[in-house]
Coordinates of C-alpha atoms in Angstrom, one line a residue:
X357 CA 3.6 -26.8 -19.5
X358 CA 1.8 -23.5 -18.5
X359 CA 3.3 -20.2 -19.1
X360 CA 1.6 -18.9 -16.0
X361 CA 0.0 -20.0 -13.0
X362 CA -2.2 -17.6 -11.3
X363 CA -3.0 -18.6 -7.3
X364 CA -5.9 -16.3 -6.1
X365 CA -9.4 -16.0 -7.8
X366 CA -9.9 -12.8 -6.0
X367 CA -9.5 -9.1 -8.3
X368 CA -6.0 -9.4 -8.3
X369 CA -5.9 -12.9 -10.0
X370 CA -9.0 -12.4 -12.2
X371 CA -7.6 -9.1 -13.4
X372 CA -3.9 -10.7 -14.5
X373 CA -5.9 -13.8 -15.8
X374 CA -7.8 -11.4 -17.8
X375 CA -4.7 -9.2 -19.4
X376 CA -3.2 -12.9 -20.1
X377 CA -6.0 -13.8 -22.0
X378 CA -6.2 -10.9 -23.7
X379 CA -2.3 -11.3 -24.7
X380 CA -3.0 -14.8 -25.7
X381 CA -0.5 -16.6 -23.2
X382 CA -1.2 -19.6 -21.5
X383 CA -2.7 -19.5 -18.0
X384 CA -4.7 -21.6 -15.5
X385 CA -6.3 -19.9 -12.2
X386 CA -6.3 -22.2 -8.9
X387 CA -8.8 -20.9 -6.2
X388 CA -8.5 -22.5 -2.6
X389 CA -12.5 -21.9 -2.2
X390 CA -15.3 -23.3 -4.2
X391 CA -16.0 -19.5 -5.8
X392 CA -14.2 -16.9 -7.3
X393 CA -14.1 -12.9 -5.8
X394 CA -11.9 -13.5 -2.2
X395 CA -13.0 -10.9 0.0
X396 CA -15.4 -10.0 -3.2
X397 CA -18.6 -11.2 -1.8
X398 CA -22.0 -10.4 -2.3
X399 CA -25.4 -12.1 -1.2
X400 CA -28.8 -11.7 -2.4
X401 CA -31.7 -10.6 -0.1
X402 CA -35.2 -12.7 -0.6
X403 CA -36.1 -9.3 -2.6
X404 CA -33.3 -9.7 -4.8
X405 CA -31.4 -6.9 -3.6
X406 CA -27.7 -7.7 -3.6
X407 CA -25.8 -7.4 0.0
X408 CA -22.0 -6.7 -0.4
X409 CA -20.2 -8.4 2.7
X410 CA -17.1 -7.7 1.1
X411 CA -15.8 -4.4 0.1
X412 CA -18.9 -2.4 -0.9
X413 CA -17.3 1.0 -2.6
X414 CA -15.2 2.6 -5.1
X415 CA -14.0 6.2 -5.0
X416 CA -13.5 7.5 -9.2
X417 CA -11.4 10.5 -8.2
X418 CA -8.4 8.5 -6.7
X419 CA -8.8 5.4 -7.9
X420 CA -8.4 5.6 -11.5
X421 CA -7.6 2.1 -12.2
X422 CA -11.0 0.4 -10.5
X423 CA -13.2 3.0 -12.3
X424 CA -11.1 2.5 -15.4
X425 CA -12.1 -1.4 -15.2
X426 CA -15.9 -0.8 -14.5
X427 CA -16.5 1.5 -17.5
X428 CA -14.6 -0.8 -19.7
X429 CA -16.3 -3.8 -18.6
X430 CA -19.3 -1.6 -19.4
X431 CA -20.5 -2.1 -15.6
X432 CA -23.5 0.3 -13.7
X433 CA -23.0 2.0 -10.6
X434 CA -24.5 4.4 -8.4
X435 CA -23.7 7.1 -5.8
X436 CA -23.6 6.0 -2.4
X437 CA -26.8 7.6 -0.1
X438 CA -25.5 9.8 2.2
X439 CA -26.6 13.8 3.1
X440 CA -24.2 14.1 5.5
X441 CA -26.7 13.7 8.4
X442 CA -25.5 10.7 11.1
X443 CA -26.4 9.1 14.6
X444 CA -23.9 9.1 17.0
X445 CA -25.2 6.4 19.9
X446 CA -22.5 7.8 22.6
X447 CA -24.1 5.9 25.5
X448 CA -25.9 2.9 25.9
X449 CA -29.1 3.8 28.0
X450 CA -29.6 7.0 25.6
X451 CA -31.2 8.0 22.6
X452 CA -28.8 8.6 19.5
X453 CA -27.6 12.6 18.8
X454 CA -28.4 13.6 15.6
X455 CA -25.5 15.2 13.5
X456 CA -25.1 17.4 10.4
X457 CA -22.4 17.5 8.2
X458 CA -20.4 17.2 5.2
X459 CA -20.9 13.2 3.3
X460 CA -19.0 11.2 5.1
X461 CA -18.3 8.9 2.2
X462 CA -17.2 11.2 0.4
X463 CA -18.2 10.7 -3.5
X464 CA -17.8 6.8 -2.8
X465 CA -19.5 4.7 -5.3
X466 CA -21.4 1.4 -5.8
X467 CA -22.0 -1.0 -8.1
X468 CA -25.3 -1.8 -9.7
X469 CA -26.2 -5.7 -9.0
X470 CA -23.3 -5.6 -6.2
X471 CA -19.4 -5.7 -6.0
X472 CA -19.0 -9.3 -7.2
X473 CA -20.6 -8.2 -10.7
X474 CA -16.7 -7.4 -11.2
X475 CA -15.9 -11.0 -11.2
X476 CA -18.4 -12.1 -12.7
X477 CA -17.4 -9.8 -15.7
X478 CA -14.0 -10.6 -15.6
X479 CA -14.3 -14.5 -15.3
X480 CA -17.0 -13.9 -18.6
X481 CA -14.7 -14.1 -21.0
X482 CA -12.2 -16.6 -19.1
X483 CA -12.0 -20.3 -20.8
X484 CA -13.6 -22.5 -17.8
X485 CA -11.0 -25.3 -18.3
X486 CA -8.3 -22.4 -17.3
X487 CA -10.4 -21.9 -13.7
X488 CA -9.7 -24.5 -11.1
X489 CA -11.8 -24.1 -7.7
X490 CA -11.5 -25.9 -4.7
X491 CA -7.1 -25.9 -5.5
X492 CA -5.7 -25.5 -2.3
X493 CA -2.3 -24.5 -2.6
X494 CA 0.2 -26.6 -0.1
X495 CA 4.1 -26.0 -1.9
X496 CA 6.0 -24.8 -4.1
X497 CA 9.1 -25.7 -5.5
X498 CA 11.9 -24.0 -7.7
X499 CA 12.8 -26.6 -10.0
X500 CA 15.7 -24.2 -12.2
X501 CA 13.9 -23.5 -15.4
X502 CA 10.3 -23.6 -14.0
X503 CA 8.5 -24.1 -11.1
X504 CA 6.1 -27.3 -9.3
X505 CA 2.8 -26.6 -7.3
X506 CA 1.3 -28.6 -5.4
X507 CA -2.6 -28.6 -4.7
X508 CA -4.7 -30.2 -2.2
X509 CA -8.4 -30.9 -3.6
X510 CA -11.1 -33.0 -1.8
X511 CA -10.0 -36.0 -4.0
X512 CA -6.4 -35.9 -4.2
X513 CA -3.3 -33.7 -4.7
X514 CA -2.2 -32.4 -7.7
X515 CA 1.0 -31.3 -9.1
X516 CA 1.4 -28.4 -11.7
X517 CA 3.9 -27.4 -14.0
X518 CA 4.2 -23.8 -14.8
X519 CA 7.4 -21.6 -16.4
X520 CA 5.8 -18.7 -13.3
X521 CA 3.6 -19.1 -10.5
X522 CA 1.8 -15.5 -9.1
X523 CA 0.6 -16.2 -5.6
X524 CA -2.1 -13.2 -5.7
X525 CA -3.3 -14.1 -1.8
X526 CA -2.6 -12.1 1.1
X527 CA 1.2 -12.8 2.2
X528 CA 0.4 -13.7 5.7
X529 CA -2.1 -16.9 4.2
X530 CA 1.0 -17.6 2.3
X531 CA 3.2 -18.4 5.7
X532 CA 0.1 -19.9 7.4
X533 CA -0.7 -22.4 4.5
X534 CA 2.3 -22.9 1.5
X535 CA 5.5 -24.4 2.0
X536 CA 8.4 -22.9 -0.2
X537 CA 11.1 -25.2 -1.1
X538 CA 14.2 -23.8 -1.4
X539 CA 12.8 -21.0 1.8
X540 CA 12.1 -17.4 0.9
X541 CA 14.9 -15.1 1.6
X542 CA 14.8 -13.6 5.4
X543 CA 13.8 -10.2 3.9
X544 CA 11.0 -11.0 2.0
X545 CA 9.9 -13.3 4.6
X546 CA 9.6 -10.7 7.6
X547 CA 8.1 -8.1 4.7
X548 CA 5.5 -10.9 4.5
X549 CA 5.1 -11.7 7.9
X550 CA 4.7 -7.6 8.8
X551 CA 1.9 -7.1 5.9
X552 CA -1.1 -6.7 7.8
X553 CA -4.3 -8.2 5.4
X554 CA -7.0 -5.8 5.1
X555 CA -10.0 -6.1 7.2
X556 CA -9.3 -9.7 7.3
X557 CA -10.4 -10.0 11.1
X558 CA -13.4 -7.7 10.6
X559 CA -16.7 -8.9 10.6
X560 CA -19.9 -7.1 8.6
X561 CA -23.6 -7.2 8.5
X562 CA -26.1 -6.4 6.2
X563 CA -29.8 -6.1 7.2
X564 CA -32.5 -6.3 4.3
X565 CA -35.9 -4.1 5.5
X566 CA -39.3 -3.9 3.6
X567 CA -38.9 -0.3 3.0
X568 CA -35.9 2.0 3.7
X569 CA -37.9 3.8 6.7
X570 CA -34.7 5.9 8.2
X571 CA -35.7 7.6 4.8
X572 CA -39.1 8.3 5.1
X573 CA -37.9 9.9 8.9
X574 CA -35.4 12.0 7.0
X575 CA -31.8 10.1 8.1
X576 CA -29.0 9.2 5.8
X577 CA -28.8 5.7 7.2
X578 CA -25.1 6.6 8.8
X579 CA -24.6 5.9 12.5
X580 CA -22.0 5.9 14.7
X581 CA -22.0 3.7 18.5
X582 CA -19.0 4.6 20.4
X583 CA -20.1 2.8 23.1
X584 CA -18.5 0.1 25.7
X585 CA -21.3 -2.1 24.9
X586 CA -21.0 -1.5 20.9
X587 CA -22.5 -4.4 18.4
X588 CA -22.2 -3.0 15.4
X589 CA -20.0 0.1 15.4
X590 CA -20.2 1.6 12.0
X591 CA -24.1 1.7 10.1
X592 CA -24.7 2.6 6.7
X593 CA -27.5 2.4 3.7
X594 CA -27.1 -0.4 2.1
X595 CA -30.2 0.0 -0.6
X596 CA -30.4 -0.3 -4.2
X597 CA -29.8 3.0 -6.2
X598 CA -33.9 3.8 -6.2
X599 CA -33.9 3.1 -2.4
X600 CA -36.8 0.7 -3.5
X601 CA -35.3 -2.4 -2.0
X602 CA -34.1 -1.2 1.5
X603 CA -31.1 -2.8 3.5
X604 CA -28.5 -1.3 6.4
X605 CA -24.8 -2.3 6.4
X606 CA -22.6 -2.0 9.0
X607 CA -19.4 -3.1 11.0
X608 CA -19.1 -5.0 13.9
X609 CA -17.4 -3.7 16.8
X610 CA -17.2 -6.8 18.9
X611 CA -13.6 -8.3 18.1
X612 CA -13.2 -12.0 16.6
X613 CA -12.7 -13.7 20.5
X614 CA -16.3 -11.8 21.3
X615 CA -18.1 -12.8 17.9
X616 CA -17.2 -16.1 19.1
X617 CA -18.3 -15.8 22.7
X618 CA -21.5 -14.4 21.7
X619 CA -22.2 -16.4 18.6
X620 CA -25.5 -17.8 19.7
X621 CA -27.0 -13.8 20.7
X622 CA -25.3 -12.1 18.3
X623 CA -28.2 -11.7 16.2
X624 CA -30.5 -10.9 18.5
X625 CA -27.8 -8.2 19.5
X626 CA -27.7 -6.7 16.2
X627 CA -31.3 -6.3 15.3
X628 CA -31.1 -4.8 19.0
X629 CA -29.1 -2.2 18.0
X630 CA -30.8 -1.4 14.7
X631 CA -33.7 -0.9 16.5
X632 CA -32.5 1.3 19.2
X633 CA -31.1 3.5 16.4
X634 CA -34.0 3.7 13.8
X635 CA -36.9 2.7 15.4
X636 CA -39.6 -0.4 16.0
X637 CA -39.9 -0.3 12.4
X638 CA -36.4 -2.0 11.7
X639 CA -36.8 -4.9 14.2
X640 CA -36.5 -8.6 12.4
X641 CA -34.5 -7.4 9.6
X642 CA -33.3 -10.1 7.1
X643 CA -30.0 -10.2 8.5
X644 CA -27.1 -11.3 6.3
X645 CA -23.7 -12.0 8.4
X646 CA -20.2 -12.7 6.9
X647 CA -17.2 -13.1 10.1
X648 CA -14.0 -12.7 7.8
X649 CA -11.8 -13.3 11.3
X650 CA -13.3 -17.1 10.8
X651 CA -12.2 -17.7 7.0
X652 CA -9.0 -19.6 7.0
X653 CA -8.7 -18.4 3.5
X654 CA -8.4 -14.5 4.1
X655 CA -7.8 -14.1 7.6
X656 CA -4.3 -15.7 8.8
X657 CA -3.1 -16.3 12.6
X658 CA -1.0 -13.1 13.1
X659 CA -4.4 -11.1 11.6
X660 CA -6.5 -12.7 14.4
X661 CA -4.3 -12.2 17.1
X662 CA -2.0 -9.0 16.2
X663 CA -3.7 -5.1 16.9
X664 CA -4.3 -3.5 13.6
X665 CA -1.5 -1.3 13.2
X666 CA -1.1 2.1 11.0
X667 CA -2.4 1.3 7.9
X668 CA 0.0 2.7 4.8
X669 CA -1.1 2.3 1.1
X670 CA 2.3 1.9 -0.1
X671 CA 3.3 -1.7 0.6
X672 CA 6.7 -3.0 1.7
X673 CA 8.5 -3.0 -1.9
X674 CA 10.4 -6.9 -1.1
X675 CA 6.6 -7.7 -1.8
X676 CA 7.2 -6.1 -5.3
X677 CA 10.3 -8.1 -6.4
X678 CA 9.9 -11.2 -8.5
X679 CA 11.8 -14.0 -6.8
X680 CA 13.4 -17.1 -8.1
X681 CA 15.3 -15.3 -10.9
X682 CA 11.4 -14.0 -12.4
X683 CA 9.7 -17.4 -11.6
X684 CA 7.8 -16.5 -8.7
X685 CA 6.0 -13.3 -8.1
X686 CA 4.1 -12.1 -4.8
X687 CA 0.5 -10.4 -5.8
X688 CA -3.0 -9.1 -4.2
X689 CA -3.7 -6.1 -2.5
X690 CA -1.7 -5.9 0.2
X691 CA 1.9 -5.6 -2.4
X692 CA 0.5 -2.8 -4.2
X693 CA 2.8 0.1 -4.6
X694 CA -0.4 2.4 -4.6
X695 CA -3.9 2.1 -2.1
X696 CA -2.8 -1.2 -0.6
X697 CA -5.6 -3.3 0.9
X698 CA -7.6 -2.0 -1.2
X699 CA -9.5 -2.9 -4.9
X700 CA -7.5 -0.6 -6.5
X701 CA -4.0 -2.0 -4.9
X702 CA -5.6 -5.5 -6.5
X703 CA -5.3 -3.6 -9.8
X704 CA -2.0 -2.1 -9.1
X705 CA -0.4 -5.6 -8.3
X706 CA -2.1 -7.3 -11.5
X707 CA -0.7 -4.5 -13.8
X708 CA 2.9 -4.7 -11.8
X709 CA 3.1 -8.4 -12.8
X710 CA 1.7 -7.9 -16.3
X711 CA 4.1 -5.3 -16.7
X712 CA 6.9 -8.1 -15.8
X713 CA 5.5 -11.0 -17.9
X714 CA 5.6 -9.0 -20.2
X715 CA 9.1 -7.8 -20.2
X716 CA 10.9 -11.7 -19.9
X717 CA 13.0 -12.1 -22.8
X718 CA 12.7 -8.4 -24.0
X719 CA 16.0 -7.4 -22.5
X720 CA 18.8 -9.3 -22.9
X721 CA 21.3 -9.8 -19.3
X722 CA 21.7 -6.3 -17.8
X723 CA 25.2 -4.2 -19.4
X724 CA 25.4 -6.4 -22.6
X725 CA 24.1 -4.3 -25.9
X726 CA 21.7 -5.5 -27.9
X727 CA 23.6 -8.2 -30.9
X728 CA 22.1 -9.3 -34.1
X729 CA 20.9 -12.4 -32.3
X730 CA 18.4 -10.9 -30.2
X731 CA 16.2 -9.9 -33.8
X732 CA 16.8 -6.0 -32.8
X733 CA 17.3 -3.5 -36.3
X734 CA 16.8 0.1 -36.2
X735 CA 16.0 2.9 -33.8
X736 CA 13.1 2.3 -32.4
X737 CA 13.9 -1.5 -31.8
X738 CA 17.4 -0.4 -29.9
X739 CA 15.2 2.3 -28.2
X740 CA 12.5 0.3 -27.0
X741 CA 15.2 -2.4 -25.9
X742 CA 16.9 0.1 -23.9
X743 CA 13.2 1.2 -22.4
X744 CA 13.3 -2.6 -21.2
X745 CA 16.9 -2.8 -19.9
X746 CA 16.1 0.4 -17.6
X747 CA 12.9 -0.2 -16.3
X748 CA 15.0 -3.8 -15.0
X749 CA 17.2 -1.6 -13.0
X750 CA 14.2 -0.8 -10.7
X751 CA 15.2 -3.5 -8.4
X752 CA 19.1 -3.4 -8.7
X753 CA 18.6 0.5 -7.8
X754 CA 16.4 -0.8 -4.8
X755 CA 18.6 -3.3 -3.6
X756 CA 21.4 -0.4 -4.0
X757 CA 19.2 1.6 -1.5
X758 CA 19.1 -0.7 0.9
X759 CA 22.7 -1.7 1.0
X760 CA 23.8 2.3 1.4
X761 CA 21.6 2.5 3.8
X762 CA 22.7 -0.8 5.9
X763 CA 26.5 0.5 5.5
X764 CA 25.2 3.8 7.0
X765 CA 23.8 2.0 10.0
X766 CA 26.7 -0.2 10.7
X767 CA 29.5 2.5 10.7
X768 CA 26.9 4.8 13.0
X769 CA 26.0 7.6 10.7
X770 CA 22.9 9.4 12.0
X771 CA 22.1 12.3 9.7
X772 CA 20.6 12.0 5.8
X773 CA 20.3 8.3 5.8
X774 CA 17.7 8.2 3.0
X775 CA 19.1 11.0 1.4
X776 CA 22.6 9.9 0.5
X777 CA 21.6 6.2 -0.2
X778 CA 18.7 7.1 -2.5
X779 CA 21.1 9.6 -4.4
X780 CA 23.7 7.3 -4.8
X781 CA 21.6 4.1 -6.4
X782 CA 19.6 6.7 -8.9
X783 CA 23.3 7.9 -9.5
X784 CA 24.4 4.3 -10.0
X785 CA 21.5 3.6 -12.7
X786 CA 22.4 6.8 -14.4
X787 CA 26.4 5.5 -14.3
X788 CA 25.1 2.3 -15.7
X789 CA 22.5 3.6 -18.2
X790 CA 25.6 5.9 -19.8
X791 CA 27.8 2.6 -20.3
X792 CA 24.6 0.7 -22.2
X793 CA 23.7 3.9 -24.0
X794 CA 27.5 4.1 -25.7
X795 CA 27.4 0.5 -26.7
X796 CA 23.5 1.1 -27.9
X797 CA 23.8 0.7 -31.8
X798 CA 21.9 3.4 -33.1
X799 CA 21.8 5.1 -36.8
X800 CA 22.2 8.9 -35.9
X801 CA 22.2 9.7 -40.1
X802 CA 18.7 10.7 -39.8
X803 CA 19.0 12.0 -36.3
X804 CA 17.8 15.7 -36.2
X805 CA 19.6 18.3 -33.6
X806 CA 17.7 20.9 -32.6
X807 CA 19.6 23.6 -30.8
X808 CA 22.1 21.3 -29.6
X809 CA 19.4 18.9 -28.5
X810 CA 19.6 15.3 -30.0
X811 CA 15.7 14.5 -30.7
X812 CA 16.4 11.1 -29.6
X813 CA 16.7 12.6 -26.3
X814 CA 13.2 12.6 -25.3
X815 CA 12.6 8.6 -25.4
X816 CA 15.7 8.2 -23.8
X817 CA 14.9 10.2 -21.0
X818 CA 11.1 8.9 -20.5
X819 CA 11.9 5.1 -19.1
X820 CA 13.6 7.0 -15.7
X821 CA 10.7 8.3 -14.8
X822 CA 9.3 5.4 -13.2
X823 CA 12.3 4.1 -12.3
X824 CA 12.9 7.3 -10.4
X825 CA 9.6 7.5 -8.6
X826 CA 9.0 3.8 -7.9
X827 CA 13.0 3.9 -6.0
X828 CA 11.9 6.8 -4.0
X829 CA 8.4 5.5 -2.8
X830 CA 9.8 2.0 -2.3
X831 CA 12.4 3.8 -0.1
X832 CA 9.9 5.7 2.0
X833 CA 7.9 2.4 1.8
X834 CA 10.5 0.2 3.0
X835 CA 11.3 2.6 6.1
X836 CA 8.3 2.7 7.2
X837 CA 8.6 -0.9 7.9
X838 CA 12.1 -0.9 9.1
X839 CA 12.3 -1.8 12.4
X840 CA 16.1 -1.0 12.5
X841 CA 14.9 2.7 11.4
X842 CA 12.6 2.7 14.3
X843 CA 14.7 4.6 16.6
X844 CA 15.2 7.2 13.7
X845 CA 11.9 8.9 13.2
X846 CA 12.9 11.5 10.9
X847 CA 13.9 8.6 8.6
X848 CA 11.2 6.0 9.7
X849 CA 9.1 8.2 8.3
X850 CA 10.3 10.9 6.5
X851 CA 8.6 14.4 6.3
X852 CA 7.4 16.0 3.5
X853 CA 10.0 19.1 3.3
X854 CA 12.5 16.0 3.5
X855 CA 11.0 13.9 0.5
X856 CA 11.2 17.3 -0.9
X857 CA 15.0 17.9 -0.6
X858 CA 15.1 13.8 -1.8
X859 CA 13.5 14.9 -5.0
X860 CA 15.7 17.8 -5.7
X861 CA 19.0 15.7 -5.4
X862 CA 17.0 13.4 -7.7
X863 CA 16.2 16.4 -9.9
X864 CA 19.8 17.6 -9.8
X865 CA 21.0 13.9 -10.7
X866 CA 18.5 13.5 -13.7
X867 CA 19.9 17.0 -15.1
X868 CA 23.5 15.6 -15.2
X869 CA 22.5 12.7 -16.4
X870 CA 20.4 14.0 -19.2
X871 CA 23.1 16.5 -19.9
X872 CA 26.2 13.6 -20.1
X873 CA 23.8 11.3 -22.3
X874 CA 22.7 14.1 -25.0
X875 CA 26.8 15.0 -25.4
X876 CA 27.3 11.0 -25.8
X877 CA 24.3 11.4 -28.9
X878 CA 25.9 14.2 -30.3
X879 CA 29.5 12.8 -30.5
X880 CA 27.9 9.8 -32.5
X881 CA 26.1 11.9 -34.7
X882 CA 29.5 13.6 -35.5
X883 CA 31.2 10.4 -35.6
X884 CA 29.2 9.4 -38.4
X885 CA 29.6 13.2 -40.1
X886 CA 33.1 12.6 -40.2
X887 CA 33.1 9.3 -41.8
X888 CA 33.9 8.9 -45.1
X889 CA 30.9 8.6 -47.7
X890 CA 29.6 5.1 -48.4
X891 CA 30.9 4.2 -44.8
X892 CA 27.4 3.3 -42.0
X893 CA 28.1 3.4 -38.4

């Protein structure tokens, strides 16, 4: 039986497929399409130039796990062109204004050879026999101790055994396409239903040239049309880092019901456009086209037919909970915790479930201490098993949150809603964490104090911090998508001078706690002073 099956062959996937491999458990990815990347997808022009129709950049200041991952996969990349100079097209029957400015991508990177190079260097190393292509996924089913998939291939379906399945797919594909049997839980239904998926009714062009000749007329390659009659809304320079092989990218402003209507003259529309922008020069570009609205394996109903709404980075944290007692986990972009959408919230969601595989079986049930039968001896074993037992409590503490906060609503309180229910989970963790940490058995005979200070104190504090962040941005997160916090805008979405006054009651929390848990230390160091010699604790 697997250990782990991975659903998804898009950076999310390939990333936890990767760490699993590296770990040495076993793993099998199932991809729906007949190639890896998802949304990853890069074409080549006739000149070899590769065309990202997928996402295209990277940003190394503020998304430190992406950049991480393409200098340790030893990958090449290149500044995106751009001098700040742009063409704004603010009416159809006249000639483009010419702008000056600041970049407006803004230190955003590329990759050498094209985006999909990520996959490809991820998949390198990857057993083939653990990559499945063309795996449709149709159910799922909780059988107790592990869990069934069920795959539709062009030949026949096929059922899988795993101990954990990670559906790393958008979650709306998820209630278009997979059956869950028993049903997901209302919450974590309607957080999946309300996750919009990233540019997953967009549409986007790239237009190979002979020779890059907005350059040689001293323009970036940036345009803007803001017009009714708008093609392509958003243009960019798509060339290779030399600017030797030349290409435009852009975005299409027509929405999906349009593309459709206008299928047939739709390319004849965009070299239009191009032309009317940069000149004669441009017209009968190679044009590569890639309509993500019509992929039945990125773009789901509710994407095609629903407005895109405000887009937050911080997904709804029910996405982040692993379901069927740690058998099922939701991943992909869209349940990151930081830049979800994005590459980097693939990366987040990979590390998340890494981060719980790897804890199964390192804590034992939550409030029992740590026994002789769990192979724990010494300090640093009971210490590292207490790491593991808080950073469990991240959920409890969340689902804490969120029944304060539904008690508050049903008895009619109006004022400090997310205040008083995220102080009083943290304070329940800390409650908790004291009980464990009496019952911890630890050897405090070579335990130094330091100015009344237990020098265990410092790993016993660091597994809260996480705990304490991730509670309060999965609060904020969670608001945000609360539709029963709609009508309470200060707590919909809370102000900064209010997540402030959050973090001090959190401060003022952690203090006490830190303060009760060093005088627990230091009464079993003296315990064991005041034993008898010959006598261990």
């Amino acid at each position: 039986m697997l250990e782990t099956a991975i659903v998804g062959g898009g950076l999310c996937g390939m990333a936890l497929a990767r760490s699993l491999q590296q770990r040495g458990g076993s793993f099998a990815v199932f991809e729906a399409r007949h190639r890896l990347g998802g949304r990853v997808l890069s074409a080549r022009s006739k000149a070899g130039l590769a065309l990202d129709l997928g996402p295209t950049w990277f940003w190394s200041d503020t998304q430190p796990l992406l950049a991480g991952l393409i200098a340790e996969l030893g990958l090449s990349d290149f500044a995106q062109h751009d001098d700040g100079t742009v063409l704004h097209l603010k009416e159809a029957d006249k000639p483009a204004e010419q702008i000056s400015g600041p970049p407006i991508h803004q230190g955003a990177r590329r990759l050498s050879g094209g985006m999909t190079q990520l996959i490809t260097a991820l998949s390198r190393d990857l057993p083939q026999s653990c990559i499945h292509l063309g795996h449709e996924l149709m159910r799922i089913v909780d059988c107790g101790t592990h869990v069934r998939l069920i795959f539709a291939t062009e030949a026949e379906s096929v059922a899988i055994e795993a101990r954990r399945a990670v559906l790393a797919l958008p979650p709306r594909l998820l209630i278009d396409h997979v059956g869950f049997f028993p049903a997901l839980d209302d919450a974590t239904f309607e957080a999946m239903r309300s996750a919009e998926t990233w540019m997953a009714a967009q549409a986007k062009v790239v237009v190979a040239y002979d020779q890059a000749h907005w350059r040689d007329k001293g323009q970036s390659g940036n345009a803007f049309v803001s017009h009714e009659q708008a093609v392509v809304g958003e243009i960019f320079d798509a060339c290779d880092e030399g600017g030797d092989r030349a290409a435009l990218g852009g975005f299409l402003a027509f929405p999906p019901d349009l593309r459709e209507a206008f299928n047939v003259g739709l390319p004849m529309l965009m070299d239009s456009q191009m032309v009317q922008l940069f000149g004669s020069a441009l017209e009968g570009g190679e044009q590569h086209y890639q309509d993500w609205a019509s992929e039945r394996f990125t773009c789901s109903a509710l994407d095609r037919t629903t407005p895109r709404g405000e887009h937050s980075e911080i997904a709804n944290p029910m996405l982040r909970r692993a379901l069927w007692e740690g058998r099922l986990h939701l991943g992909g972009a869209e349940t990151a915790s930081h830049a979800a959408g994005y590459l980097e919230g693939a990366l987040n969601a990979a590390k998340r479930i890494e981060r719980a595989i790897a804890r199964i079986g390192a804590a034992p049930p939550s409030g029992r201490a740590p026994a002789a039968g769990d192979g724990l001896s010494g300090n640093a074993a009971s210490l590292a098993w207490f790491a593991a037992w808080v950073a469990a409590q991240r959920d409890a503490a969340f689902d804490d949150y969120r029944q304060r906060l539904a008690r508050s609503l049903a008895t009619q309180q109006r004022e400090q809603l997310t205040q008083l229910a995220v102080l009083g989970a943290i304070e329940q963790v800390f409650a908790a964490a004291l009980q464990v940490l009496d019952a911890l058995t630890l050897d405090m005979r070579e335990v130094a104090v330091e100015r009344g200070r237990s020098a265990l104190m410092p790993e016993i504090q660091k597994p809260f911090r996480d705990v304490m962040q991730s509670l309060l941005d999965d609060a904020v997160a969670f608001n945000r998508t609360s539709c029963a916090l709609s009508n309470f805008p200060f707590e919909h979405k809370p102000s900064k001078d209010y997540v402030q006054t959050i973090l001090r009651d959190i401060a003022a929390a952690w203090q006490e706690f830190s303060l009760a848990a060093n005088r627990l230390l230091l009464a079993k160091a003296e315990a064991v002073r005041r034993q008898p010699t010959g006598v261990s604790s």
